[in-house]
mmCIF file of C-alpha atoms and ligand atoms in Angstrom:
data_model
loop_
_atom_site.group_PDB
_atom_site.id
_atom_site.type_symbol
_atom_site.label_atom_id
_atom_site.label_comp_id
_atom_site.label_asym_id
_atom_site.label_seq_id
_atom_site.Cartn_x
_atom_site.Cartn_y
_atom_site.Cartn_z
ATOM 1 C CA MET A 1 134.633 124.454 104.417
ATOM 2 C CA ASP A 2 134.349 124.881 108.120
ATOM 3 C CA GLY A 3 134.526 128.401 109.451
ATOM 4 C CA VAL A 4 134.514 130.243 106.129
ATOM 5 C CA GLN A 5 131.121 131.235 104.907
ATOM 6 C CA GLN A 6 129.833 132.407 101.602
ATOM 7 C CA TRP A 7 130.918 135.926 100.919
ATOM 8 C CA ALA A 8 129.242 138.272 98.528
ATOM 9 C CA GLU A 9 132.368 139.692 96.892
ATOM 10 C CA GLY A 10 134.138 136.504 95.896
ATOM 11 C CA VAL A 11 133.606 132.944 94.809
ATOM 12 C CA SER A 12 132.092 131.040 97.688
ATOM 13 C CA TYR A 13 133.905 128.342 99.645
ATOM 14 C CA ALA A 14 130.690 126.338 99.662
ATOM 15 C CA PRO A 15 130.471 123.236 97.453
ATOM 16 C CA CYS A 16 130.621 124.209 93.796
ATOM 17 C CA PRO A 17 127.329 124.691 91.923
ATOM 18 C CA PRO A 18 127.093 121.886 89.331
ATOM 19 C CA ASP A 19 127.043 124.291 86.380
ATOM 20 C CA GLU A 20 130.410 125.712 87.474
ATOM 21 C CA PHE A 21 131.983 122.359 88.246
ATOM 22 C CA CYS A 22 135.350 122.045 86.464
ATOM 23 C CA GLY A 23 137.683 119.237 85.493
ATOM 24 C CA ARG A 24 137.464 115.811 87.122
ATOM 25 C CA TYR A 25 136.472 114.316 83.787
ATOM 26 C CA GLY A 26 137.970 110.919 84.584
ATOM 27 C CA GLU A 27 136.107 110.776 87.889
ATOM 28 C CA ARG A 28 132.854 111.836 86.260
ATOM 29 C CA GLU A 29 133.166 109.071 83.695
ATOM 30 C CA ARG A 30 133.895 106.528 86.391
ATOM 31 C CA LEU A 31 130.765 107.593 88.231
ATOM 32 C CA ARG A 32 128.631 107.470 85.110
ATOM 33 C CA ALA A 33 129.933 104.008 84.324
ATOM 34 C CA LEU A 34 128.328 102.878 87.576
ATOM 35 C CA PHE A 35 124.771 103.835 86.554
ATOM 36 C CA PRO A 36 124.107 100.689 84.476
ATOM 37 C CA ARG A 37 125.724 98.562 87.174
ATOM 38 C CA ALA A 38 123.461 100.165 89.771
ATOM 39 C CA ALA A 39 120.454 99.314 87.624
ATOM 40 C CA GLU A 40 121.524 95.712 87.291
ATOM 41 C CA HIS A 41 122.623 94.713 90.751
ATOM 42 C CA GLY A 42 122.869 97.789 92.992
ATOM 43 C CA GLN A 43 126.074 99.708 93.354
ATOM 44 C CA ALA A 44 127.922 101.605 96.054
ATOM 45 C CA VAL A 45 130.764 104.040 95.564
ATOM 46 C CA MET A 46 132.957 105.852 98.037
ATOM 47 C CA ILE A 47 134.500 109.244 97.297
ATOM 48 C CA SER A 48 137.376 110.117 99.601
ATOM 49 C CA GLY A 49 140.024 112.764 100.005
ATOM 50 C CA PRO A 50 141.420 115.430 102.300
ATOM 51 C CA PRO A 51 139.491 118.572 103.333
ATOM 52 C CA GLY A 52 138.860 120.984 100.470
ATOM 53 C CA ILE A 53 139.626 118.501 97.704
ATOM 54 C CA GLY A 54 136.091 118.737 96.281
ATOM 55 C CA LYS A 55 134.196 115.736 97.658
ATOM 56 C CA SER A 56 130.942 117.595 98.367
ATOM 57 C CA SER A 57 131.190 119.381 95.028
ATOM 58 C CA LEU A 58 131.553 116.093 93.147
ATOM 59 C CA LEU A 59 128.570 114.679 95.028
ATOM 60 C CA ALA A 60 126.519 117.757 94.095
ATOM 61 C CA TRP A 61 127.566 117.306 90.471
ATOM 62 C CA LEU A 62 126.512 113.649 90.651
ATOM 63 C CA ALA A 63 123.086 114.642 91.988
ATOM 64 C CA TYR A 64 122.678 117.111 89.131
ATOM 65 C CA ASP A 65 123.866 114.645 86.515
ATOM 66 C CA LEU A 66 121.487 111.940 87.656
ATOM 67 C CA GLN A 67 118.464 114.024 88.378
ATOM 68 C CA ASP A 68 118.466 117.387 86.625
ATOM 69 C CA ARG A 69 120.690 117.255 83.537
ATOM 70 C CA PRO A 70 118.316 117.855 80.599
ATOM 71 C CA ASP A 71 119.504 114.844 78.570
ATOM 72 C CA GLY A 72 120.374 112.832 81.682
ATOM 73 C CA PRO A 73 118.707 109.780 83.211
ATOM 74 C CA ARG A 74 116.274 111.859 85.316
ATOM 75 C CA SER A 75 116.735 109.550 88.254
ATOM 76 C CA PRO A 76 115.558 110.669 91.674
ATOM 77 C CA VAL A 77 118.176 111.448 94.265
ATOM 78 C CA ILE A 78 117.779 111.479 98.004
ATOM 79 C CA ARG A 79 120.554 112.996 100.029
ATOM 80 C CA ALA A 80 121.755 113.870 103.477
ATOM 81 C CA GLU A 81 124.831 115.325 105.067
ATOM 82 C CA VAL A 82 126.277 114.069 108.314
ATOM 83 C CA PHE A 83 126.833 116.728 110.943
ATOM 84 C CA GLU A 84 128.504 116.237 114.249
ATOM 85 C CA PRO A 85 127.569 115.614 116.936
ATOM 86 C CA PRO A 86 123.944 114.659 116.257
ATOM 87 C CA ARG A 87 123.331 112.959 119.651
ATOM 88 C CA MET A 88 120.645 110.973 117.880
ATOM 89 C CA ILE A 89 121.124 107.545 116.502
ATOM 90 C CA PHE A 90 120.275 106.679 112.910
ATOM 91 C CA PHE A 91 119.935 110.401 112.433
ATOM 92 C CA GLU A 92 121.348 110.396 108.882
ATOM 93 C CA PHE A 93 119.031 107.626 107.822
ATOM 94 C CA ARG A 94 116.082 109.527 109.182
ATOM 95 C CA LYS A 95 117.198 112.557 107.205
ATOM 96 C CA LEU A 96 117.347 110.425 104.081
ATOM 97 C CA LEU A 97 113.826 109.225 104.736
ATOM 98 C CA TYR A 98 112.686 112.738 105.389
ATOM 99 C CA ASP A 99 114.134 113.819 102.053
ATOM 100 C CA LEU A 100 112.266 110.989 100.364
ATOM 101 C CA GLN A 101 109.008 111.948 102.042
ATOM 102 C CA MET A 102 109.471 115.621 101.220
ATOM 103 C CA ARG A 103 109.871 114.759 97.576
ATOM 104 C CA ALA A 104 106.713 112.702 97.561
ATOM 105 C CA ALA A 105 104.848 115.492 99.387
ATOM 106 C CA THR A 106 105.934 118.205 96.954
ATOM 107 C CA GLY A 107 104.963 116.120 93.962
ATOM 108 C CA GLU A 108 108.473 115.377 92.714
ATOM 109 C CA PHE A 109 108.692 111.781 91.565
ATOM 110 C CA GLN A 110 105.233 111.395 92.970
ATOM 111 C CA GLU A 111 104.205 108.904 90.316
ATOM 112 C CA VAL A 112 106.891 106.545 91.550
ATOM 113 C CA LEU A 113 106.871 107.278 95.240
ATOM 114 C CA GLU A 114 103.137 106.942 95.570
ATOM 115 C CA ARG A 115 103.070 103.547 93.956
ATOM 116 C CA GLY A 116 103.313 100.081 95.432
ATOM 117 C CA GLY A 117 104.232 99.697 99.036
ATOM 118 C CA ILE A 118 106.616 102.647 99.154
ATOM 119 C CA ARG A 119 104.488 104.789 101.387
ATOM 120 C CA GLU A 120 103.997 101.974 103.861
ATOM 121 C CA ALA A 121 107.629 100.869 103.697
ATOM 122 C CA ALA A 122 108.808 104.433 104.304
ATOM 123 C CA GLY A 123 106.340 104.948 107.145
ATOM 124 C CA TYR A 124 107.326 101.697 108.804
ATOM 125 C CA THR A 125 111.056 102.380 108.467
ATOM 126 C CA ASP A 126 110.518 105.855 109.817
ATOM 127 C CA SER A 127 108.721 104.716 112.913
ATOM 128 C CA LEU A 128 111.331 102.046 113.523
ATOM 129 C CA LEU A 129 114.170 104.556 113.290
ATOM 130 C CA GLU A 130 112.155 106.935 115.443
ATOM 131 C CA ARG A 131 112.148 104.420 118.267
ATOM 132 C CA TYR A 132 115.906 104.789 118.375
ATOM 133 C CA GLY A 133 115.853 108.491 117.764
ATOM 134 C CA ALA A 134 115.854 109.661 121.371
ATOM 135 C CA PRO A 135 118.894 111.711 122.330
ATOM 136 C CA VAL A 136 121.664 109.499 123.590
ATOM 137 C CA GLU A 137 125.042 110.046 125.126
ATOM 138 C CA PRO A 138 127.433 108.598 122.557
ATOM 139 C CA VAL A 139 129.715 107.326 125.322
ATOM 140 C CA GLY A 140 126.768 105.508 126.791
ATOM 141 C CA LEU A 141 125.918 103.613 123.625
ATOM 142 C CA LEU A 142 126.295 100.003 124.475
ATOM 143 C CA PRO A 143 125.850 97.248 121.951
ATOM 144 C CA LYS A 144 124.077 94.543 123.885
ATOM 145 C CA THR A 145 123.756 90.869 123.239
ATOM 146 C CA GLY A 146 121.561 90.177 120.272
ATOM 147 C CA ASP A 147 122.786 93.449 118.824
ATOM 148 C CA GLU A 148 120.274 95.560 120.643
ATOM 149 C CA ILE A 149 121.161 99.185 121.001
ATOM 150 C CA VAL A 150 120.882 101.021 124.265
ATOM 151 C CA GLY A 151 121.462 104.684 124.886
ATOM 152 C CA VAL A 152 121.711 106.160 128.338
ATOM 153 C CA PHE A 153 118.647 108.325 127.837
ATOM 154 C CA SER A 154 116.812 106.287 125.259
ATOM 155 C CA ARG A 155 114.026 103.940 126.011
ATOM 156 C CA ALA A 156 115.116 100.351 126.102
ATOM 157 C CA PRO A 157 114.520 99.168 122.555
ATOM 158 C CA ASP A 158 112.298 96.233 121.897
ATOM 159 C CA VAL A 159 113.607 95.830 118.375
ATOM 160 C CA GLY A 160 117.110 94.683 117.528
ATOM 161 C CA TYR A 161 119.582 96.258 115.157
ATOM 162 C CA ASP A 162 119.037 93.491 112.611
ATOM 163 C CA ARG A 163 115.416 94.493 112.243
ATOM 164 C CA VAL A 164 116.349 98.119 111.574
ATOM 165 C CA ARG A 165 118.881 97.058 108.959
ATOM 166 C CA ASP A 166 116.446 94.673 107.269
ATOM 167 C CA THR A 167 113.683 97.258 107.203
ATOM 168 C CA PHE A 168 115.912 99.899 105.663
ATOM 169 C CA GLY A 169 117.078 97.273 103.165
ATOM 170 C CA ASP A 170 113.463 96.413 102.328
ATOM 171 C CA LEU A 171 112.696 100.059 101.650
ATOM 172 C CA LEU A 172 115.662 100.354 99.282
ATOM 173 C CA ARG A 173 114.643 97.095 97.596
ATOM 174 C CA GLU A 174 111.140 98.396 97.021
ATOM 175 C CA LEU A 175 112.432 101.728 95.716
ATOM 176 C CA GLY A 176 114.884 99.985 93.401
ATOM 177 C CA ARG A 177 112.183 97.681 92.090
ATOM 178 C CA LEU A 178 109.815 100.536 91.295
ATOM 179 C CA MET A 179 112.547 102.569 89.660
ATOM 180 C CA GLY A 180 113.548 99.566 87.586
ATOM 181 C CA ALA A 181 110.001 99.388 86.247
ATOM 182 C CA SER A 182 110.425 102.903 84.844
ATOM 183 C CA GLY A 183 113.945 102.230 83.523
ATOM 184 C CA ARG A 184 115.656 104.442 86.081
ATOM 185 C CA ILE A 185 117.683 104.110 89.235
ATOM 186 C CA ILE A 186 117.358 105.833 92.574
ATOM 187 C CA ALA A 187 120.472 107.390 94.073
ATOM 188 C CA VAL A 188 121.173 107.803 97.754
ATOM 189 C CA LEU A 189 123.929 110.325 98.488
ATOM 190 C CA LEU A 190 125.504 110.778 101.898
ATOM 191 C CA ASP A 191 128.091 113.496 102.445
ATOM 192 C CA ASP A 192 130.752 113.301 105.189
ATOM 193 C CA ALA A 193 129.936 109.754 106.208
ATOM 194 C CA HIS A 194 133.169 109.602 108.273
ATOM 195 C CA ARG A 195 131.303 111.638 110.882
ATOM 196 C CA ALA A 196 128.564 109.061 111.326
ATOM 197 C CA PRO A 197 128.657 107.717 114.862
ATOM 198 C CA TYR A 198 128.003 104.125 115.795
ATOM 199 C CA PRO A 199 125.542 102.511 115.063
ATOM 200 C CA ASP A 200 124.842 104.700 112.012
ATOM 201 C CA SER A 201 128.285 103.813 110.677
ATOM 202 C CA ARG A 202 127.439 100.165 111.036
ATOM 203 C CA LEU A 203 124.160 100.574 109.206
ATOM 204 C CA LEU A 204 126.016 102.384 106.439
ATOM 205 C CA ARG A 205 128.549 99.601 106.090
ATOM 206 C CA ASP A 206 125.917 96.893 106.120
ATOM 207 C CA THR A 207 123.740 98.775 103.640
ATOM 208 C CA VAL A 208 126.458 99.372 101.051
ATOM 209 C CA GLN A 209 127.512 95.738 101.232
ATOM 210 C CA ASP A 210 124.098 94.539 100.235
ATOM 211 C CA LEU A 211 122.407 96.943 97.841
ATOM 212 C CA PRO A 212 119.403 95.851 95.807
ATOM 213 C CA PRO A 213 119.163 96.327 92.017
ATOM 214 C CA GLY A 214 118.139 99.840 90.981
ATOM 215 C CA VAL A 215 120.010 101.627 93.770
ATOM 216 C CA LEU A 216 123.201 103.681 93.593
ATOM 217 C CA PHE A 217 124.610 104.584 97.014
ATOM 218 C CA ALA A 218 127.395 107.180 96.909
ATOM 219 C CA PHE A 219 129.033 108.546 100.017
ATOM 220 C CA THR A 220 132.000 110.751 100.822
ATOM 221 C CA VAL A 221 134.552 110.409 103.598
ATOM 222 C CA ARG A 222 137.601 112.419 104.519
ATOM 223 C CA ASP A 223 140.639 110.177 103.974
ATOM 224 C CA ASP A 224 139.718 107.222 106.070
ATOM 225 C CA PRO A 225 141.756 104.051 105.940
ATOM 226 C CA GLY A 226 139.037 102.397 108.005
ATOM 227 C CA TYR A 227 136.902 102.132 104.890
ATOM 228 C CA ASP A 228 139.621 100.721 102.671
ATOM 229 C CA ASP A 229 138.702 97.129 103.220
ATOM 230 C CA ARG A 230 135.290 97.649 101.619
ATOM 231 C CA ASP A 231 134.759 95.756 98.450
ATOM 232 C CA ILE A 232 133.289 98.746 96.637
ATOM 233 C CA PRO A 233 134.627 101.163 94.027
ATOM 234 C CA HIS A 234 136.636 103.933 95.586
ATOM 235 C CA LEU A 235 137.309 107.321 93.998
ATOM 236 C CA ARG A 236 140.226 108.890 95.803
ATOM 237 C CA LEU A 237 140.272 112.571 94.874
ATOM 238 C CA GLN A 238 143.615 114.225 94.340
ATOM 239 C CA GLY A 239 144.711 117.743 93.490
ATOM 240 C CA MET A 240 143.583 119.207 90.189
ATOM 241 C CA ARG A 241 145.771 118.981 87.115
ATOM 242 C CA GLY A 242 147.054 121.981 85.145
ATOM 243 C CA HIS A 243 144.281 122.083 82.528
ATOM 244 C CA ASP A 244 141.582 121.641 85.186
ATOM 245 C CA ILE A 245 143.137 124.547 87.088
ATOM 246 C CA GLN A 246 142.995 126.663 83.936
ATOM 247 C CA GLU A 247 139.357 125.720 83.460
ATOM 248 C CA LEU A 248 138.570 126.641 87.066
ATOM 249 C CA GLY A 249 140.292 130.000 86.695
ATOM 250 C CA GLN A 250 138.369 130.749 83.530
ATOM 251 C CA ARG A 251 134.922 129.475 84.466
ATOM 252 C CA ARG A 252 134.656 130.642 88.026
ATOM 253 C CA PHE A 253 136.911 133.725 88.023
ATOM 254 C CA ASP A 254 137.205 134.813 84.435
ATOM 255 C CA LEU A 255 140.976 134.554 84.772
ATOM 256 C CA ALA A 256 143.159 133.246 81.952
ATOM 257 C CA ILE A 257 145.883 131.209 83.631
ATOM 258 C CA SER A 258 148.786 130.373 81.356
ATOM 259 C CA ASP A 259 150.641 127.058 81.400
ATOM 260 C CA ALA A 260 153.543 127.952 83.720
ATOM 261 C CA PRO A 261 151.475 129.311 86.655
ATOM 262 C CA ALA A 262 148.981 126.462 86.177
ATOM 263 C CA ALA A 263 151.816 123.945 86.498
ATOM 264 C CA ARG A 264 153.136 125.751 89.582
ATOM 265 C CA LEU A 265 149.676 125.710 91.171
ATOM 266 C CA GLU A 266 149.291 122.022 90.380
ATOM 267 C CA GLU A 267 152.496 121.418 92.312
ATOM 268 C CA THR A 268 151.798 123.623 95.328
ATOM 269 C CA ALA A 269 148.089 124.335 95.700
ATOM 270 C CA GLY A 270 146.204 121.886 93.509
ATOM 271 C CA ASP A 271 143.255 121.295 95.818
ATOM 272 C CA PRO A 272 140.221 123.310 94.758
ATOM 273 C CA PHE A 273 139.897 125.058 98.117
ATOM 274 C CA SER A 274 143.416 126.489 97.819
ATOM 275 C CA LEU A 275 142.764 127.409 94.197
ATOM 276 C CA VAL A 276 139.570 129.261 95.077
ATOM 277 C CA ALA A 277 141.447 131.060 97.880
ATOM 278 C CA CYS A 278 144.284 132.008 95.544
ATOM 279 C CA PHE A 279 142.040 133.216 92.706
ATOM 280 C CA ASN A 280 139.832 135.140 95.124
ATOM 281 C CA ALA A 281 142.978 136.868 96.396
ATOM 282 C CA LEU A 282 144.088 137.761 92.873
ATOM 283 C CA ARG A 283 140.724 139.125 91.975
ATOM 284 C CA ARG A 284 140.181 141.053 95.151
ATOM 285 C CA ARG A 285 143.559 142.744 94.835
ATOM 286 C CA ASN A 286 143.094 143.319 91.149
ATOM 287 C CA LEU A 287 146.236 141.388 90.246
ATOM 288 C CA ALA A 288 146.902 139.678 86.916
ATOM 289 C CA PRO A 289 147.278 135.880 87.207
ATOM 290 C CA SER A 290 150.962 136.045 86.290
ATOM 291 C CA ALA A 291 153.539 133.552 87.539
ATOM 292 C CA GLU A 292 155.131 136.254 89.741
ATOM 293 C CA ASN A 293 151.869 137.354 91.363
ATOM 294 C CA ILE A 294 150.854 133.775 92.064
ATOM 295 C CA GLU A 295 154.280 132.989 93.466
ATOM 296 C CA ALA A 296 154.095 136.022 95.771
ATOM 297 C CA LEU A 297 150.646 134.986 96.993
ATOM 298 C CA LEU A 298 151.739 131.437 97.704
ATOM 299 C CA LYS A 299 154.656 132.747 99.773
ATOM 300 C CA GLU A 300 152.431 135.109 101.719
ATOM 301 C CA GLU A 301 150.553 132.476 103.712
ATOM 302 C CA GLU A 302 151.722 128.987 104.517
ATOM 303 C CA ASP A 303 148.225 127.653 104.732
ATOM 304 C CA PRO A 304 145.599 128.314 102.029
ATOM 305 C CA ALA A 305 143.024 128.789 104.795
ATOM 306 C CA GLY A 306 145.095 131.807 105.848
ATOM 307 C CA LEU A 307 144.968 133.117 102.304
ATOM 308 C CA ALA A 308 141.229 132.546 102.226
ATOM 309 C CA VAL A 309 140.816 134.564 105.405
ATOM 310 C CA ALA A 310 143.193 137.273 104.181
ATOM 311 C CA THR A 311 141.009 137.849 101.144
ATOM 312 C CA LEU A 312 137.768 138.202 103.063
ATOM 313 C CA PRO A 313 136.404 141.684 103.602
ATOM 314 C CA ARG A 314 137.816 143.141 106.826
ATOM 315 C CA TYR A 315 134.657 142.761 108.914
ATOM 316 C CA TRP A 316 134.618 139.015 108.185
ATOM 317 C CA GLN A 317 138.308 138.552 108.917
ATOM 318 C CA THR A 318 138.079 139.150 112.650
ATOM 319 C CA TRP A 319 135.191 136.737 112.867
ATOM 320 C CA ALA A 320 136.844 134.030 110.747
ATOM 321 C CA ARG A 321 140.185 134.203 112.600
ATOM 322 C CA ASP A 322 138.376 133.695 115.924
HETATM 323 N N1 ATP B 401 135.584 120.561 90.470
HETATM 324 C C1 ATP B 401 135.492 121.779 90.986
HETATM 325 N N2 ATP B 401 135.345 122.861 90.181
HETATM 326 C C2 ATP B 401 135.264 124.095 90.718
HETATM 327 N N3 ATP B 401 135.316 124.370 92.031
HETATM 328 C C3 ATP B 401 135.454 123.334 92.889
HETATM 329 C C4 ATP B 401 135.535 121.994 92.402
HETATM 330 N N4 ATP B 401 135.656 121.166 93.457
HETATM 331 C C5 ATP B 401 135.642 121.951 94.546
HETATM 332 N N5 ATP B 401 135.526 123.244 94.222
HETATM 333 C C6 ATP B 401 135.542 124.377 95.192
HETATM 334 O O1 ATP B 401 136.567 124.062 96.153
HETATM 335 C C7 ATP B 401 136.154 124.318 97.484
HETATM 336 C C8 ATP B 401 136.165 123.038 98.314
HETATM 337 O O2 ATP B 401 135.245 122.109 97.767
HETATM 338 P P1 ATP B 401 134.349 121.099 98.650
HETATM 339 O O3 ATP B 401 133.648 121.818 99.738
HETATM 340 O O4 ATP B 401 133.538 120.301 97.702
HETATM 341 O O5 ATP B 401 135.507 120.184 99.292
HETATM 342 P P2 ATP B 401 135.348 118.983 100.332
HETATM 343 O O6 ATP B 401 136.348 117.928 99.931
HETATM 344 O O7 ATP B 401 133.932 118.571 100.430
HETATM 345 O O8 ATP B 401 135.831 119.662 101.688
HETATM 346 P P3 ATP B 401 135.482 119.220 103.200
HETATM 347 O O9 ATP B 401 136.276 117.964 103.477
HETATM 348 O O10 ATP B 401 135.943 120.370 104.023
HETATM 349 O O11 ATP B 401 134.004 118.993 103.284
HETATM 350 C C9 ATP B 401 134.783 124.983 97.330
HETATM 351 O O12 ATP B 401 134.998 126.385 97.255
HETATM 352 C C10 ATP B 401 134.255 124.483 95.995
HETATM 353 O O13 ATP B 401 133.346 125.402 95.423
HETATM 354 MG MG1 MG B 402 132.584 118.534 101.996
#
């Protein structure tokens, strides 16, 4: 979450570590059901929802499930997060490539990434994206005829957008093909894709519309109706249900939440960020998770972010409120 950093005395507001991830069983099954489809014909999935609902945490769980779970598919994952404002075009795609190259360099998945034309395909894609990587003024980005891309400070490109898209597609195709040979898929995960500026957003849309076999492409967006017309599976995250809330209380806070307060939380503060804020407050003040205590906490601050700040140690509070 923006503005609230990890804090040593409570559960962090950072995305949840996969081994502490609670609930969302339906969503997890829906994601797993996509693995065979990704192997067969390539598959995209969009995870959406409001701030604090757990999009990044679900993506981190997906990465773990695909790549690290001991009895899991052991499929390589490359990932990137979109930050704003990058002032570089195709920045996210370059980060994805960088992640891929780092993995090959450190020996992870080396047997796959070293084979075939992957090295060349990655190198070529990289240098093509690099040509567009000069800092640009977003307001000065002008799509020109023939879909060339011009930034105010970038060199005039001699390669059109179509070539960039095709090259990135070729790289994914090659990766998917090699993974297929070893009975696995490769997953590309992009967090906060709603922040991607043009033309990155266009490349994202074009890429997910035309994925090759062997590739799963999962991305998160804050609620964004602009993506609704996509013909891809869409997981819209909602607040957690009572039993998920109880699991979260138990696993992450060692708090036994009984049915009535869990139902009340489901109604009023069911997003995981608010739950973490509320349980941190209970723990920090040494309060039992009774219906009355939870009710009093919920009344105290209108906005769960306020509750989150109120439960930070004092020296962090001044900083966070600024
Ligand atoms: N399933 C879960 N189990 C346990 N904790 C969770 C779960 N999902 C999210 N959390 C916790 O809730 C908080 C918000 O989660 P997260 O950062 O994933 O939300 P987000 O939707 O990505 O938010 P933003 O839109 O701000 O990026 C974090 O403290 C995270 O650890
Ligand atoms: Mg997030």
